[in-house]
Amino acid sequence: MAQQLLVGLGEDQVATATDARASVAFHPKGAQLLELEAEKQSLMKDAWLTATGHQRPGMKKGLPLAEAQQKAAALTKQQKALLR
């Protein structure tokens, strides 16, 4: 779905991308941006699962939600710096 939104916004180079890495390959720092996003998503997933009291076996314990949000904000700041 995101791929079609980007194409609609004029980012035609992602039209033929088959995965996330291919969709950011056109950007010189695309791989770094993708790694930061994966880190942020994992961080927040674990924090939310812990905050909601999940009972799934084998899941690692996440940071307290407020701390995870601060770290996620720092990762977003790093992403924005890469886009400049």
Coordinates of N, CA, C and O in Angstrom, one line a residue:
M1 N 0.8 -1.2 0.0 CA 0.0 0.0 0.0 C 0.9 1.3 0.0 O 0.6 2.2 -0.7
A2 N 1.9 1.3 0.8 CA 2.8 2.4 0.9 C 3.5 2.7 -0.5 O 3.7 3.8 -0.9
Q3 N 3.8 1.6 -1.1 CA 4.4 1.7 -2.4 C 3.5 2.5 -3.4 O 4.0 3.4 -4.1
Q4 N 2.3 2.2 -3.4 CA 1.3 2.9 -4.3 C 1.1 4.4 -3.9 O 1.0 5.2 -4.8
L5 N 1.2 4.6 -2.6 CA 1.1 6.0 -2.2 C 2.3 6.8 -2.6 O 2.1 7.9 -3.1
L6 N 3.5 6.2 -2.5 CA 4.7 6.9 -3.0 C 4.7 7.1 -4.5 O 5.0 8.2 -4.9
V7 N 4.2 6.2 -5.2 CA 4.1 6.4 -6.7 C 3.1 7.5 -7.0 O 3.4 8.4 -7.8
G8 N 2.0 7.5 -6.2 CA 1.0 8.6 -6.4 C 1.6 10.0 -6.1 O 1.1 11.0 -6.6
L9 N 2.6 10.0 -5.2 CA 3.2 11.3 -4.8 C 4.4 11.6 -5.7 O 5.1 12.6 -5.5
G10 N 4.6 10.8 -6.8 CA 5.6 11.2 -7.7 C 6.9 10.4 -7.6 O 7.9 10.7 -8.3
E11 N 7.0 9.5 -6.7 CA 8.2 8.7 -6.4 C 8.1 7.5 -7.3 O 8.0 6.4 -6.9
D12 N 8.2 7.7 -8.6 CA 8.1 6.6 -9.6 C 9.1 5.5 -9.5 O 8.9 4.4 -9.9
Q13 N 10.3 5.8 -9.0 CA 11.4 4.8 -8.9 C 11.0 3.7 -8.0 O 11.6 2.6 -8.1
V14 N 10.0 3.8 -7.1 CA 9.7 2.7 -6.2 C 8.6 1.8 -6.8 O 8.3 0.7 -6.3
A15 N 8.1 2.1 -8.0 CA 7.0 1.3 -8.6 C 7.4 -0.1 -8.9 O 6.5 -1.0 -8.8
T16 N 8.6 -0.4 -9.1 CA 9.0 -1.8 -9.4 C 9.8 -2.5 -8.3 O 10.3 -3.6 -8.4
A17 N 9.9 -1.8 -7.1 CA 10.6 -2.4 -6.0 C 9.8 -3.6 -5.5 O 8.6 -3.6 -5.4
T18 N 10.6 -4.6 -5.1 CA 10.0 -5.9 -4.7 C 10.0 -6.0 -3.2 O 9.4 -6.9 -2.6
D19 N 10.8 -5.2 -2.5 CA 10.9 -5.2 -1.0 C 11.3 -3.8 -0.5 O 11.5 -2.9 -1.3
A20 N 11.3 -3.7 0.8 CA 11.6 -2.4 1.4 C 13.0 -1.9 1.0 O 13.2 -0.7 0.8
R21 N 14.0 -2.8 1.0 CA 15.4 -2.4 0.7 C 15.5 -1.9 -0.7 O 16.1 -0.8 -1.0
A22 N 14.8 -2.5 -1.6 CA 14.7 -2.0 -3.0 C 14.0 -0.7 -3.2 O 14.4 0.1 -4.0
S23 N 13.0 -0.5 -2.3 CA 12.2 0.7 -2.4 C 13.0 2.0 -1.9 O 12.7 3.1 -2.3
V24 N 14.1 1.8 -1.1 CA 14.9 2.9 -0.7 C 16.2 3.0 -1.3 O 17.0 3.9 -1.0
A25 N 16.5 2.1 -2.3 CA 17.8 2.0 -2.9 C 18.1 3.3 -3.7 O 19.3 3.6 -3.9
F26 N 17.1 4.0 -4.2 CA 17.3 5.2 -5.0 C 17.9 6.3 -4.1 O 18.5 7.2 -4.6
H27 N 17.7 6.3 -2.8 CA 18.3 7.3 -1.9 C 19.7 6.9 -1.5 O 19.9 5.8 -1.1
P28 N 20.6 7.9 -1.5 CA 22.0 7.5 -1.2 C 22.2 7.0 0.3 O 23.1 6.2 0.5
K29 N 21.3 7.4 1.1 CA 21.3 6.9 2.5 C 20.1 6.0 2.9 O 19.8 5.8 4.0
G30 N 19.5 5.4 1.8 CA 18.4 4.6 2.0 C 18.5 3.4 3.0 O 17.7 3.1 3.8
A31 N 19.7 2.7 2.8 CA 19.9 1.6 3.7 C 20.0 2.0 5.2 O 19.5 1.3 6.0
Q32 N 20.7 3.1 5.4 CA 20.8 3.6 6.8 C 19.4 4.0 7.3 O 19.1 3.7 8.5
L33 N 18.6 4.6 6.5 CA 17.3 5.0 6.9 C 16.4 3.8 7.3 O 15.7 3.8 8.3
L34 N 16.5 2.8 6.4 CA 15.8 1.6 6.7 C 16.2 0.9 7.9 O 15.4 0.4 8.7
E35 N 17.5 0.8 8.2 CA 18.0 0.2 9.4 C 17.5 0.9 10.7 O 17.1 0.3 11.7
L36 N 17.5 2.2 10.6 CA 17.0 3.0 11.8 C 15.5 2.8 12.0 O 15.0 2.7 13.1
E37 N 14.8 2.7 10.9 CA 13.3 2.4 11.0 C 13.1 1.0 11.6 O 12.2 0.9 12.4
A38 N 13.8 0.0 11.1 CA 13.7 -1.3 11.7 C 14.0 -1.3 13.2 O 13.2 -2.0 14.0
E39 N 15.0 -0.6 13.6 CA 15.4 -0.5 15.0 C 14.2 0.1 15.8 O 13.9 -0.4 16.9
K40 N 13.7 1.2 15.3 CA 12.6 1.9 15.9 C 11.4 1.0 16.1 O 10.7 1.0 17.1
Q41 N 11.0 0.3 15.0 CA 9.8 -0.5 15.0 C 10.0 -1.6 16.0 O 9.0 -1.9 16.8
S42 N 11.1 -2.3 16.1 CA 11.4 -3.3 17.0 C 11.3 -2.8 18.5 O 10.7 -3.5 19.3
L43 N 11.9 -1.7 18.7 CA 11.9 -1.1 20.0 C 10.5 -0.8 20.5 O 10.1 -1.2 21.6
M44 N 9.7 -0.2 19.6 CA 8.3 0.1 20.0 C 7.4 -1.1 20.1 O 6.6 -1.2 21.0
K45 N 7.7 -2.1 19.3 CA 6.9 -3.3 19.3 C 7.1 -4.0 20.7 O 6.1 -4.3 21.4
D46 N 8.3 -4.1 21.1 CA 8.6 -4.8 22.4 C 8.1 -3.9 23.6 O 7.5 -4.5 24.5
A47 N 8.2 -2.6 23.5 CA 7.7 -1.7 24.5 C 6.2 -1.8 24.7 O 5.6 -1.9 25.8
W48 N 5.5 -1.8 23.5 CA 4.0 -1.9 23.6 C 3.5 -3.3 24.0 O 2.6 -3.4 24.8
L49 N 4.2 -4.3 23.6 CA 3.8 -5.7 24.1 C 4.0 -5.8 25.6 O 3.1 -6.4 26.3
T50 N 5.1 -5.2 26.1 CA 5.3 -5.3 27.5 C 4.3 -4.4 28.3 O 3.7 -4.8 29.3
A51 N 4.0 -3.2 27.7 CA 3.1 -2.3 28.4 C 1.7 -2.8 28.4 O 0.9 -2.6 29.4
T52 N 1.3 -3.6 27.4 CA -0.1 -4.2 27.4 C -0.2 -5.5 28.2 O -1.3 -6.1 28.3
G53 N 1.0 -6.0 28.7 CA 0.9 -7.2 29.5 C 0.8 -8.5 28.6 O 0.1 -9.4 29.0
H54 N 1.4 -8.5 27.5 CA 1.3 -9.7 26.6 C 1.7 -11.0 27.3 O 2.4 -11.0 28.3
Q55 N 1.1 -12.1 26.8 CA 1.4 -13.4 27.4 C 2.1 -14.3 26.3 O 2.0 -15.5 26.5
R56 N 2.6 -13.7 25.3 CA 3.3 -14.5 24.2 C 4.6 -15.1 24.7 O 5.5 -14.3 25.1
P57 N 4.8 -16.4 24.7 CA 6.0 -17.0 25.1 C 7.1 -16.6 24.1 O 6.9 -16.5 22.9
G58 N 8.3 -16.5 24.6 CA 9.5 -16.2 23.8 C 9.7 -14.8 23.4 O 10.7 -14.5 22.7
M59 N 8.8 -13.9 23.8 CA 9.0 -12.5 23.4 C 9.9 -11.8 24.4 O 9.8 -12.0 25.6
K60 N 10.8 -11.0 24.0 CA 11.7 -10.3 24.9 C 10.9 -9.1 25.6 O 10.0 -8.6 25.0
K61 N 11.4 -8.8 26.8 CA 10.8 -7.7 27.5 C 11.2 -6.4 27.0 O 12.4 -6.2 26.7
G62 N 10.2 -5.5 26.8 CA 10.5 -4.2 26.2 C 10.8 -3.2 27.3 O 10.6 -3.4 28.5
L63 N 11.3 -2.1 26.9 CA 11.6 -1.0 27.8 C 10.3 -0.4 28.2 O 9.2 -0.5 27.6
P64 N 10.3 0.4 29.3 CA 9.0 1.1 29.7 C 8.7 2.0 28.5 O 9.5 2.6 27.8
L65 N 7.4 2.2 28.3 CA 6.9 2.9 27.1 C 7.5 4.3 27.0 O 7.9 4.7 25.9
A66 N 7.5 5.0 28.1 CA 8.0 6.4 28.0 C 9.5 6.4 27.6 O 9.9 7.3 26.7
E67 N 10.3 5.5 28.1 CA 11.7 5.4 27.7 C 11.8 5.0 26.2 O 12.7 5.6 25.5
A68 N 11.0 4.1 25.8 CA 11.0 3.6 24.4 C 10.6 4.8 23.5 O 11.2 4.9 22.4
Q69 N 9.7 5.6 23.9 CA 9.3 6.7 23.0 C 10.4 7.7 22.9 O 10.6 8.3 21.8
Q70 N 11.1 7.9 24.0 CA 12.2 8.9 23.9 C 13.3 8.3 22.9 O 13.9 9.1 22.1
K71 N 13.6 7.1 23.0 CA 14.6 6.5 22.2 C 14.1 6.5 20.7 O 14.9 6.7 19.8
A72 N 12.8 6.2 20.5 CA 12.3 6.3 19.1 C 12.4 7.7 18.6 O 12.7 7.9 17.4
A73 N 12.1 8.7 19.4 CA 12.2 10.1 19.0 C 13.7 10.4 18.6 O 13.9 11.1 17.6
A74 N 14.6 9.9 19.3 CA 16.1 10.1 19.0 C 16.4 9.4 17.6 O 17.1 10.0 16.8
L75 N 15.8 8.2 17.4 CA 16.0 7.6 16.1 C 15.4 8.3 14.9 O 16.0 8.5 13.9
T76 N 14.2 8.9 15.2 CA 13.6 9.7 14.2 C 14.4 11.0 13.8 O 14.6 11.3 12.7
K77 N 15.0 11.5 14.9 CA 15.9 12.7 14.7 C 17.1 12.3 13.8 O 17.5 13.1 12.9
Q78 N 17.7 11.1 14.1 CA 18.8 10.6 13.2 C 18.3 10.5 11.8 O 19.1 10.8 10.9
Q79 N 17.1 9.9 11.6 CA 16.6 9.8 10.2 C 16.5 11.1 9.5 O 16.8 11.3 8.4
K80 N 15.9 12.1 10.2 CA 15.7 13.4 9.6 C 17.1 14.0 9.3 O 17.2 14.7 8.2
A81 N 18.1 13.8 10.1 CA 19.4 14.3 9.8 C 20.0 13.7 8.5 O 20.7 14.4 7.8
L82 N 19.7 12.4 8.3 CA 20.2 11.7 7.1 C 19.5 12.3 5.9 O 20.1 12.2 4.8
L83 N 18.3 12.8 6.0 CA 17.6 13.3 4.9 C 18.0 14.7 4.5 O 17.6 15.2 3.4
R84 N 18.8 15.4 5.3 CA 19.2 16.7 4.9 C 20.3 16.7 3.9 O 21.1 15.9 3.7

